[in-house]
Coordinates of C-alpha atoms and ligand atoms in Angstrom, one line a residue:
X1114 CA 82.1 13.5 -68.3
X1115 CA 85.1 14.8 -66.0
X1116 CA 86.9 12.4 -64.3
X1117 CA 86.3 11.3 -60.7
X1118 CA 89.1 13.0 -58.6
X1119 CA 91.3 10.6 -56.7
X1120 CA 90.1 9.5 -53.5
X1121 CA 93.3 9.8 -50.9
X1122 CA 93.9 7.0 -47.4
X1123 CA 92.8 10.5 -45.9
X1124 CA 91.1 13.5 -46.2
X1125 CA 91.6 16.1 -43.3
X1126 CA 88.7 17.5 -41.0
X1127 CA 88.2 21.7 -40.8
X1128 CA 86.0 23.7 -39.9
X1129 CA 83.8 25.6 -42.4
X1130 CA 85.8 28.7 -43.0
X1131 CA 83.5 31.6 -40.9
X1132 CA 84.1 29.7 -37.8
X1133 CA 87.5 30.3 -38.3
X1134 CA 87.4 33.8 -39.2
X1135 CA 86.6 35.4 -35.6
X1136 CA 89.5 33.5 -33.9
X1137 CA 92.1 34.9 -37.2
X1138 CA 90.8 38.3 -36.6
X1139 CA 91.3 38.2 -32.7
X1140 CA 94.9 37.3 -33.8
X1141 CA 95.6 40.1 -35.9
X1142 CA 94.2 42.2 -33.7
X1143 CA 96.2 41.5 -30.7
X1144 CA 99.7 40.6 -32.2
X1145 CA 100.5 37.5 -30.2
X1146 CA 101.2 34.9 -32.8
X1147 CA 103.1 32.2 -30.9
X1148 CA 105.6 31.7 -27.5
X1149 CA 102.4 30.7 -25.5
X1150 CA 99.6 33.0 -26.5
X1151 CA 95.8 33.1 -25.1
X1152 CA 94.5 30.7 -27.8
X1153 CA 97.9 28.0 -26.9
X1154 CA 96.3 28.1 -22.6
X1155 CA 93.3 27.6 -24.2
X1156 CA 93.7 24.5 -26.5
X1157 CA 95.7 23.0 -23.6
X1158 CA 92.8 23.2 -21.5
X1159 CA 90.3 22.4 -23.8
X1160 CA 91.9 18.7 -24.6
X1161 CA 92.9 18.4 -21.2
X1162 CA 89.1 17.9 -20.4
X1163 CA 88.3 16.5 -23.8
X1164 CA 90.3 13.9 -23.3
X1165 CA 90.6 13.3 -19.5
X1166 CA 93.8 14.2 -18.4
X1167 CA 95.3 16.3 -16.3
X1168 CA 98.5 18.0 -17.7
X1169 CA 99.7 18.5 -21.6
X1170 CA 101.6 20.3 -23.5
X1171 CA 101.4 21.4 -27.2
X1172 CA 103.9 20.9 -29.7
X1173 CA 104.6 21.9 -33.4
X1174 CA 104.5 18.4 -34.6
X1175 CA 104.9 14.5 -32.6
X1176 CA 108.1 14.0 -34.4
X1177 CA 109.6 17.3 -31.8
X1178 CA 107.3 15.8 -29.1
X1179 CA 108.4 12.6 -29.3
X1180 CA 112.5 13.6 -29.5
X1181 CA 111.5 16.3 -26.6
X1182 CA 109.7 13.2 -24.5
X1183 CA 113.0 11.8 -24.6
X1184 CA 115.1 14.2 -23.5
X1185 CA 112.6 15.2 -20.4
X1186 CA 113.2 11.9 -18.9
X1187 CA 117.2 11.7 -20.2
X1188 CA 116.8 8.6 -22.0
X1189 CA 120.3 7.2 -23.3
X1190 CA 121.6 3.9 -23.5
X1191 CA 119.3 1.4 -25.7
X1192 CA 115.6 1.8 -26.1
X1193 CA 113.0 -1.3 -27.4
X1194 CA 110.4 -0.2 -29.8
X1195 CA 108.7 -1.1 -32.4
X1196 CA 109.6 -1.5 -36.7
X1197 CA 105.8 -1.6 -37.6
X1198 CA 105.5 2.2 -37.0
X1199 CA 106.3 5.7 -39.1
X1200 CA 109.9 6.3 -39.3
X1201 CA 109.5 9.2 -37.0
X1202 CA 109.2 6.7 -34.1
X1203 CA 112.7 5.3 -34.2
X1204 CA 114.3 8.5 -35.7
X1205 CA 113.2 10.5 -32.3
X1206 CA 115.3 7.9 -30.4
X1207 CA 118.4 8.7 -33.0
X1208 CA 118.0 12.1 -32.5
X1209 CA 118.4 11.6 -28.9
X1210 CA 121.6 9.6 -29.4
X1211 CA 119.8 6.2 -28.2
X1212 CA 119.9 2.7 -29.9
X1213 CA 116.5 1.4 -31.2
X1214 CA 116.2 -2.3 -30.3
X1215 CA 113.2 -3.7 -32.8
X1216 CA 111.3 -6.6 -31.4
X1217 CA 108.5 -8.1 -33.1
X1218 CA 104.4 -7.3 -32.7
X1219 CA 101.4 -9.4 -31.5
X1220 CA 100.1 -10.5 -34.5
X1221 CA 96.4 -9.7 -33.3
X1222 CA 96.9 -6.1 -32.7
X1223 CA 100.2 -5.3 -34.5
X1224 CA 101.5 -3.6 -31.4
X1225 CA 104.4 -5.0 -29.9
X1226 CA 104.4 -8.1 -28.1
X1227 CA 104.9 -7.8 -24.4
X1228 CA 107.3 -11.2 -24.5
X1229 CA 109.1 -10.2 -27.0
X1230 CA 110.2 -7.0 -25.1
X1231 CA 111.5 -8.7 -22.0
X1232 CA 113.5 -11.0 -24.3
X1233 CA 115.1 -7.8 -25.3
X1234 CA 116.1 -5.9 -22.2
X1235 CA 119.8 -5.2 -21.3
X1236 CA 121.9 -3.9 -18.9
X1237 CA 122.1 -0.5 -21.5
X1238 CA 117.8 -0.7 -22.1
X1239 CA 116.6 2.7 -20.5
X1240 CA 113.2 2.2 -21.7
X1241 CA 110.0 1.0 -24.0
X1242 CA 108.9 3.1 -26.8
X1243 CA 105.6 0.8 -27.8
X1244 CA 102.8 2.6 -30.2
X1245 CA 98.9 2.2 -30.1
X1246 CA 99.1 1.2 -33.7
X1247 CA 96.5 2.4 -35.6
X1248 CA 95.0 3.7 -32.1
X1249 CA 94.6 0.1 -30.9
X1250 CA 95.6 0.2 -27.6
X1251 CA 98.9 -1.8 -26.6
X1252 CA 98.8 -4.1 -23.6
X1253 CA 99.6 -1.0 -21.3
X1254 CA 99.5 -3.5 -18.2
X1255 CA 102.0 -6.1 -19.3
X1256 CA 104.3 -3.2 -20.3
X1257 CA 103.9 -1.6 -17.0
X1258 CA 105.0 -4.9 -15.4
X1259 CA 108.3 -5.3 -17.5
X1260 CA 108.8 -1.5 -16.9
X1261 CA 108.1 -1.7 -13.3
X1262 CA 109.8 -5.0 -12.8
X1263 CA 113.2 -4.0 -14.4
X1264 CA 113.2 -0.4 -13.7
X1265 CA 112.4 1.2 -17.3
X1266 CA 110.4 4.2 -18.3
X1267 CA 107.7 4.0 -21.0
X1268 CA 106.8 6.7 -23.6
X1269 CA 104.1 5.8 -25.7
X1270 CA 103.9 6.7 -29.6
X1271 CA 100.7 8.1 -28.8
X1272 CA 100.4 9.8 -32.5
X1273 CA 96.9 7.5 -33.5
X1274 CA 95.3 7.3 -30.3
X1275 CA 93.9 10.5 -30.0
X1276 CA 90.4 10.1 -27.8
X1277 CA 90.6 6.4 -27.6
X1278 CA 89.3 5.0 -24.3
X1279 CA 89.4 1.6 -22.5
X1280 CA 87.5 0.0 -19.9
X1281 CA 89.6 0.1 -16.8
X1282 CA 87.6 -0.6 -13.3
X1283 CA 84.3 -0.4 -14.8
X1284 CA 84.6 3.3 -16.2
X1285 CA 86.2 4.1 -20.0
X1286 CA 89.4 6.1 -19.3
X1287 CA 91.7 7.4 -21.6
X1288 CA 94.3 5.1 -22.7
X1289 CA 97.0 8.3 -22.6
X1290 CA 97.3 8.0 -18.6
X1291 CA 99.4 5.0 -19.3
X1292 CA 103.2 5.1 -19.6
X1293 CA 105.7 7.8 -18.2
X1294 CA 104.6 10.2 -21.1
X1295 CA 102.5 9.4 -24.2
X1296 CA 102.4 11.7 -27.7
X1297 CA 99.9 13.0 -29.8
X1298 CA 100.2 14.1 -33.1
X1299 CA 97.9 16.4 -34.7
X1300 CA 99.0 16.5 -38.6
X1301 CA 96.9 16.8 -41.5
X1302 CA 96.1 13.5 -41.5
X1303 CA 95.1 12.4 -38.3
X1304 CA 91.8 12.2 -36.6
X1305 CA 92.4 15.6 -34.9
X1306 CA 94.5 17.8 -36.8
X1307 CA 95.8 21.5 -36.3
X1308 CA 97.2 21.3 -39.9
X1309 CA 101.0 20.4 -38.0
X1310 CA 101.1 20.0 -34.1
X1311 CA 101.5 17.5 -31.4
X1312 CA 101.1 17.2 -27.6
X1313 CA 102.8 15.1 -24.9
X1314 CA 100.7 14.1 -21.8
X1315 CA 102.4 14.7 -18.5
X1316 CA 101.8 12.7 -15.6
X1317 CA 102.0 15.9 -13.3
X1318 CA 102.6 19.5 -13.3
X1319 CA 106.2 19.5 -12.6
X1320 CA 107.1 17.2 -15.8
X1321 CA 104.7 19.4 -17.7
X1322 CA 107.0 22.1 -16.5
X1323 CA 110.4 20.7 -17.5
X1324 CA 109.0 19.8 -20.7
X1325 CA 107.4 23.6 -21.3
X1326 CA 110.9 24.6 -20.8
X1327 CA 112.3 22.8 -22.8
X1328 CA 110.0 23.2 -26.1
X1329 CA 111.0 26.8 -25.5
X1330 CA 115.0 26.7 -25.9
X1331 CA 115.6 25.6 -22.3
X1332 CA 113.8 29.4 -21.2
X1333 CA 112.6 29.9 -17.4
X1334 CA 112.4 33.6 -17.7
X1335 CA 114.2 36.4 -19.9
X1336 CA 117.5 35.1 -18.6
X1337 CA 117.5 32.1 -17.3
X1338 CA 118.3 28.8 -19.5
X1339 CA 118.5 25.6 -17.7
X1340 CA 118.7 22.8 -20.8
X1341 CA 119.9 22.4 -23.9
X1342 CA 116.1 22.3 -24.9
X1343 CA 114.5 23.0 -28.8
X1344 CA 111.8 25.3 -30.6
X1345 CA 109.0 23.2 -30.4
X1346 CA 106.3 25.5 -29.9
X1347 CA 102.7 25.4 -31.4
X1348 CA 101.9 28.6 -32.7
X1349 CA 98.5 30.9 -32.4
X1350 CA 97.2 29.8 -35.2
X1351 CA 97.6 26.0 -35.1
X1352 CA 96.3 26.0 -31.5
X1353 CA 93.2 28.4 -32.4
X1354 CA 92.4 26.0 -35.8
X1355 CA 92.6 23.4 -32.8
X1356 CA 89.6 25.1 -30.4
X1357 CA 87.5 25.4 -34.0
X1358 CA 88.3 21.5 -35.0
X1359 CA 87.7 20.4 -31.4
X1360 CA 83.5 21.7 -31.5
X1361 CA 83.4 18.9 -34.7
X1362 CA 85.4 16.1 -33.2
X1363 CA 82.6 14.0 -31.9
X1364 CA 80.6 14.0 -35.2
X1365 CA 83.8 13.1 -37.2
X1366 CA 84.9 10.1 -35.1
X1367 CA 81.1 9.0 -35.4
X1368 CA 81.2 9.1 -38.9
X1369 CA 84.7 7.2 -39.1
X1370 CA 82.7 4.8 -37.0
X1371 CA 80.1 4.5 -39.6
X1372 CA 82.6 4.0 -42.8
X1373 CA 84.5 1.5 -40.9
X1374 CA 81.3 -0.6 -40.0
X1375 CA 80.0 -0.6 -43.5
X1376 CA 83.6 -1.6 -44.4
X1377 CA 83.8 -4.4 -42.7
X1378 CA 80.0 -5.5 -43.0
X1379 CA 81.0 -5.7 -47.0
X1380 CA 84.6 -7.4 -46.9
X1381 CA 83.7 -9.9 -43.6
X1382 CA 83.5 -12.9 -46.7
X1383 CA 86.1 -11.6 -48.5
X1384 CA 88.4 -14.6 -49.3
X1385 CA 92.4 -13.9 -48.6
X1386 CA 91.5 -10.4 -46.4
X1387 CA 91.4 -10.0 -42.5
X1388 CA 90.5 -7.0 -41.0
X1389 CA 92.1 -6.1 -37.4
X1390 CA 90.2 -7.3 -34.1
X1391 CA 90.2 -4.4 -31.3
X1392 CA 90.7 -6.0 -27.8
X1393 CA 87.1 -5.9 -25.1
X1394 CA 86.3 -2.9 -23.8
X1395 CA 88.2 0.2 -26.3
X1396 CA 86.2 3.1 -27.6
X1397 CA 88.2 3.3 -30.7
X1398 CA 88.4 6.4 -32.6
X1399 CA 88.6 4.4 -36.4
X1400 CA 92.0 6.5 -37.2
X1401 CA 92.9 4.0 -39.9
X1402 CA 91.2 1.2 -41.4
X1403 CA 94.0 -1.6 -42.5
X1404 CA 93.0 -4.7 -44.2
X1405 CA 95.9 -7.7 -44.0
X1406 CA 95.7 -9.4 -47.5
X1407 CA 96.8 -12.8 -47.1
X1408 CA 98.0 -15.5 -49.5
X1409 CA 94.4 -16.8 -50.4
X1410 CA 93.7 -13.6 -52.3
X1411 CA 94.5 -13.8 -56.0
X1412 CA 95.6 -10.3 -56.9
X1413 CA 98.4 -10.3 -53.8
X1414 CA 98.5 -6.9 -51.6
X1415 CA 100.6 -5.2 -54.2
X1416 CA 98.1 -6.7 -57.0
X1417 CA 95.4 -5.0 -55.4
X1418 CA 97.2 -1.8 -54.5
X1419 CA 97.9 -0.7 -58.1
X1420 CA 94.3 -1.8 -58.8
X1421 CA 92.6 0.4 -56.5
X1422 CA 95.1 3.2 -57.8
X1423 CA 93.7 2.6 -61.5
X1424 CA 90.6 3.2 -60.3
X1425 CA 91.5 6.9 -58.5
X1426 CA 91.9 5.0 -55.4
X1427 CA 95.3 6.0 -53.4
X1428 CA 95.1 3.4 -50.3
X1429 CA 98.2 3.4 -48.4
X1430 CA 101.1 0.1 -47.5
X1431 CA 101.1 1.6 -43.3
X1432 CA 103.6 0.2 -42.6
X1433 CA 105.5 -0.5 -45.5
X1434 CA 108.8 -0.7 -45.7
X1435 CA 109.6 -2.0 -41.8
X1436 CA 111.4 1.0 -40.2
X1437 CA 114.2 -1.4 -39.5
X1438 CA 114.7 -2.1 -43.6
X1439 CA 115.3 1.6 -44.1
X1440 CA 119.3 1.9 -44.5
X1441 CA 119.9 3.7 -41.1
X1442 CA 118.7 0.9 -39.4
X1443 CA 119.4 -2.2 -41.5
X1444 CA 122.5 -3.2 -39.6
X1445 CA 121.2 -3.4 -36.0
X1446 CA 121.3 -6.9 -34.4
X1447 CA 117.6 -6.3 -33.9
X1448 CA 116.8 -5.7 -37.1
X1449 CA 117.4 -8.9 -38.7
X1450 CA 114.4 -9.7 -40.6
X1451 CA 114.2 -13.6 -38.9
X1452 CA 113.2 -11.8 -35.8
X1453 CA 110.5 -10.1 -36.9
X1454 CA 108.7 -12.6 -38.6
X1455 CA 105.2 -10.7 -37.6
X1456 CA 106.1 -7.3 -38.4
X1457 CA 107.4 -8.9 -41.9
X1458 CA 104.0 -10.5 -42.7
X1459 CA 102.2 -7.8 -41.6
X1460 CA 104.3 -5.2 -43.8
X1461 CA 104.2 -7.1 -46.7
X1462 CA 100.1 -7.9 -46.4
X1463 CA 98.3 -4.7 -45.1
X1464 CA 97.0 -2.1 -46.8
X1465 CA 95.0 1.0 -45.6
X1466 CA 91.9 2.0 -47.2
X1467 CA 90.2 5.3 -46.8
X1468 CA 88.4 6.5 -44.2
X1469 CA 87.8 10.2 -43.9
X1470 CA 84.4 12.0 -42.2
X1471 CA 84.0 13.0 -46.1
X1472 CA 84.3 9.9 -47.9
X1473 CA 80.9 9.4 -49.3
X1474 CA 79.5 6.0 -48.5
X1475 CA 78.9 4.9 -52.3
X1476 CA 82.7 5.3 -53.0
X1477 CA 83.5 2.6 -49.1
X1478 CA 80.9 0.5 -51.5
X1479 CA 83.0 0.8 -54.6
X1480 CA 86.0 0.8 -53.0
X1481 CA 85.1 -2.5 -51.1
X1482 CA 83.4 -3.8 -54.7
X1483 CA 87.3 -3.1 -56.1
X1484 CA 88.8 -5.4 -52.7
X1485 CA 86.4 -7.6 -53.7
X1486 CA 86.9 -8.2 -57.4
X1487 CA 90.7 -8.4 -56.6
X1488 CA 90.1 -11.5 -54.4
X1489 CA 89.4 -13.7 -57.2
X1490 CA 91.4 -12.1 -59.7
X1491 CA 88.8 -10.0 -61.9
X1492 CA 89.3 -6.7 -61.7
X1493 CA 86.6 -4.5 -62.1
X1494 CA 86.4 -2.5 -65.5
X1495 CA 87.6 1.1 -65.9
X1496 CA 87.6 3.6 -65.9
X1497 CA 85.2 5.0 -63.0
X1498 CA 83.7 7.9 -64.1
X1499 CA 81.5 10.4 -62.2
Ligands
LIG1364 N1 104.4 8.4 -34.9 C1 103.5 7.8 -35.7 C2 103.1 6.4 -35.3 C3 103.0 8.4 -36.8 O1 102.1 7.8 -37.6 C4 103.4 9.7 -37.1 C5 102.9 10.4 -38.3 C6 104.3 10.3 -36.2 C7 104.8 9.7 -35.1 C8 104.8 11.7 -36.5 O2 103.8 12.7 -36.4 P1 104.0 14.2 -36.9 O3 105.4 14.6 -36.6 O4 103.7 14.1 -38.4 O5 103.0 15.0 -36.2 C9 101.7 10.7 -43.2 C10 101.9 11.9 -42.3 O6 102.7 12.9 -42.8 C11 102.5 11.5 -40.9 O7 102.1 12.6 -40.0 C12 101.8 10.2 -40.4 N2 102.4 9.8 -39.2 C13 101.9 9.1 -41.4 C14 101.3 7.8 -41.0 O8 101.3 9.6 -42.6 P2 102.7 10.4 -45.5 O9 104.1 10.5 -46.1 O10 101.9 9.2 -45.8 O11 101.9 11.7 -45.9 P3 101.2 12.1 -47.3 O12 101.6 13.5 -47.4 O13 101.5 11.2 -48.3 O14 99.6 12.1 -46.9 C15 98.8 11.0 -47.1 C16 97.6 11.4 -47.9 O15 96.8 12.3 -47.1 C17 97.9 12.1 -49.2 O16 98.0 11.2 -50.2 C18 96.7 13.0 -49.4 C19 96.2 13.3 -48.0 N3 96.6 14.6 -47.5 C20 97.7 14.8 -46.9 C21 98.1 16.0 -46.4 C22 99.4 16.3 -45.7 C23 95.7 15.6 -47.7 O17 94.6 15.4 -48.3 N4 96.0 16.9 -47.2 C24 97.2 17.1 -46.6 O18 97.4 18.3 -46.1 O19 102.8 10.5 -44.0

C-alpha cells in the first residue's frame, strides 16, 4: 500500500487550470506583463468591492507592503509592535531604519494588549504596528484612542485578515478600514493567494497615490521621480491568478469554516488544549486554526508536534520562536523575555493544525484522534497508511 502523503499546516487554493488558461492567453497576446497592466486595475477593483473598501494597492508580497506602508507615512523614531508575529513584521520596521519596541499580547486573542502599548510610548514612538493575529481582529478602538490621544499613526499587519468583518453600528464592515493603512498579504499560504503578492488599503485616493508611486521607484511620469521609492509591483500574472482565485473565495472560506467547527466539536474535552475564543460580532475567515497546549497535556506541545509529524502530519509552532528571541532583536530593552510573559506562554504552547479547503474531513478526525491520544500520553500506533 503506498504511503499517505504528508498532510502540510496549508494547502493553497487555485483555480482548476482552464479557468486560468483564457486570462494566460490574453497575456501573451497583448504583451503587457507587469508596470500596471489591465488585469493589475482590474484586481484592484475587484477586492476593492469584495472587501468594502475604497482605495488599494497591489503589491509583490506584504513584506514590500508593509516596508513601503512605512515609508508612505515617514515613520522614524521608535515604533510598538508585536513579538507574537512572522518575522517580516518587525523586519519591515528595520528596513525602514525604525526601532521595534515589543510589548506583550492579550492573552485571549494573542493580539497585543492595548495597556501594554501605552505603557510603552515615548517621546521617539511614531507609531503602532499591532496584527490581527491569526485574522482575529485587534481591539482597533482602544488602539485608535492611544493613537489619537498621543498623536501616533497605526499600520496594521493586515497579512491574516483578508475578508474578515466585524459588527460595527449594526452592519458587518471590514475590519481593514481601521488604522492609517492596513496590509494584506496574498502568499501561497494564505486564505487568498496570488502565488506571491500583497496589498495596502489606503484611506483615500491621495495616499493611494503616494504609495502607487512609490511601489514604482518613486515614478510620476517618464521623467519625474519624487521619492526614493522600491519595485514593488504585482505583476500580470499574479494579479490575473487573483481575478480567477477571487470567483472561489466564498466557497473556500466556507469550507475553512466547516474544518474548523468539526475541529473544535472533537478537541472541546480535550484535557491540557484550548482553542482561541473570537471576540462578539467578527465574521472570521478561519485563516489558521491554533490550539494552545497547556501543562495538563501529557505529551507537552513539542511531544505532540513530533507525534503528529510521525504520523505525516506537518502542523506548524505560529509563532515559534518570539520575533524578539531571533538574534537581531535579542538585545532590545523590550525584548527581555520577563516582559512578555504572554507572548512566551503562548509561543511555547500553540500549535497550528491544518486547515485547507482540501483537507478531507476524515484526516481533521484523525488528526484530532492524534491531539487526542497525545493528551494522555498514548500515542496512536503507526504507521497511517492509505
Ligand atoms: N505578516 C504576517 C503576520 C505574516 O504571517 C506574513 C507571512 C507576512 C507579514 C509576510 O507576508 P508575505 O511577504 O509572505 O506576503 C509562511 C509564509 O511563507 C509566510 O508568507 C507566512 N506569513 C508565514 C506565516 O508562513 P513558512 O516559512 O512557514 O512557509 P513554508 O514554505 O514552510 O510553508 C508552510 C507550508 O505550506 C509548507 O510546509 C507546505 C505548504 N505550502 C507552502 C508553499 C509556499 C504549499 O503547499 N505550497 C506552497 O507553495 O512561512
Amino acid at each position: 500500500m503506498a504511503p499517505k502523503k504528508p498532510i502540510y499546516v496549508t494547502q493553497p487554493e487555485l483555480p482548476p487550470l482552464e479557468e486560468f488558461l483564457p486570462y494566460l492567453q490574453k497575456i501573451w497576446d497583448a504583451r503587457v506583463l507587469t508596470n500596471g497592466g489591465p488585469f493589475h486595475a482590474m484586481l484592484e477593483a475587484a477586492l476593492c468591492d469584495h472587501l468594502g473598501v475604497k482605495h488599494i494597492s497591489l503589491f509583490t508580497n506584504a513584506t514590500i507592503a508593509l516596508v513601503t506602508a512605512l515609508q508612505a507615512l515617514r515613520i522614524g523614531g521608535e515604533v510598538i509592535t508585536t513579538p507574537y508575529s512572522f518575522v517580516a513584521t518587525a523586519h519591515s520596521l528595520m528596513w525602514n531604519g525604525v526601532k521595534p519596541v515589543f510589548v506583550d499580547v492579550d492573552p485571549e486573542t494573542l493580539n497585543m494588549d492595548p495597556a501594554r502599548i501605552e505603557a510603552a510610548i515615548t517621546p521617539q514612538t511614531t507609531a503602532i504596528m499591532p496584527i490581527h493575529c491569526y485574522g482575529t481582529p485587534c481591539d482597533v478602538e482602544a488602539i485608535q484612542r492611544i493613537a489619537d490621544d498621543y498623536n501616533l499613526k497605526v499600520i496594521y499587519d493586515a497579512a491574516h485578515a483578508f475578508g474578515v468583518r466585524r459588527e460595527e453600528g449594526g452592519e458587518q464592515r471590514s475590519v481593514l478600514h481601521h488604522g492609517d493603512l492596513s496590509v494584506l498579504s496574498f502568499h501561497a499560504t494564505k486564505v487568498f493567494n496570488t502565488f506571491e503578492g500583497g496589498a495596502i488599503i489606503c484611506p483615500d485616493a491621495k495616499t493611494k497615490q503616494r504609495i502607487d508611486h512609490l511601489k514604482n521607484f518613486g515614478f510620476v511620469n517618464e521623467t519625474t521621480v519624487v521619492a526614493t521609492g522600491i519595485n514593488g509591483k504585482m505583476s500580470e500574472f499574479n494579479a490575473a491568478l487573483g481575478l480567477a482565485q477571487l470567483k472561489h473565495i466564498d466557497a473556500a472560506i466556507a469550507r475553512r469554516g466547516a474544518i474548523e467547527a468539526r475541529y473544535r466539536e472533537l478537541l472541546r474535552d480535550v484535557p491540557g488544549v484550548r482553542m482561541l475564543e473570537r471576540p462578539a460580532g467578527v465574521t472570521p475567515n478561519h485563516s489558521y486554526f491554533p490550539i494552545l497546549v497547556g501543562p495538563g497535556y501529557a505529551l507537552g506541545r513539542d511531544g505532540l508536534y513530533r507525534s503528529l509529524r510521525e504520523h505525516g502530519v506537518m502542523a506548524r509552532r505560529y509563532f515559534y520562536p518570539l520575533i524578539s528571541d531571533f538574534p537581531m532583536y535579542r538585545g532590545l530593552p523590550s525584548a527581555d523575555a520577563a516582559r512578555l510573559p504572554v507572548a512566551r506562554a503562548a509561543s511555547d504552547q500553540v500549535l497550528c493544525l491544518p486547515i485547507y479547503p482540501a483537507l478531507a474531513n476524515e484526516d481533521v478526525e484523525r488528526i484530532a484522534a492524534i491531539v487526542a491520544a497525545g493528551a494522555v500520553a498514548t500515542p496512536l500506533p503507526m504507521p497511517l497508511a492509505a
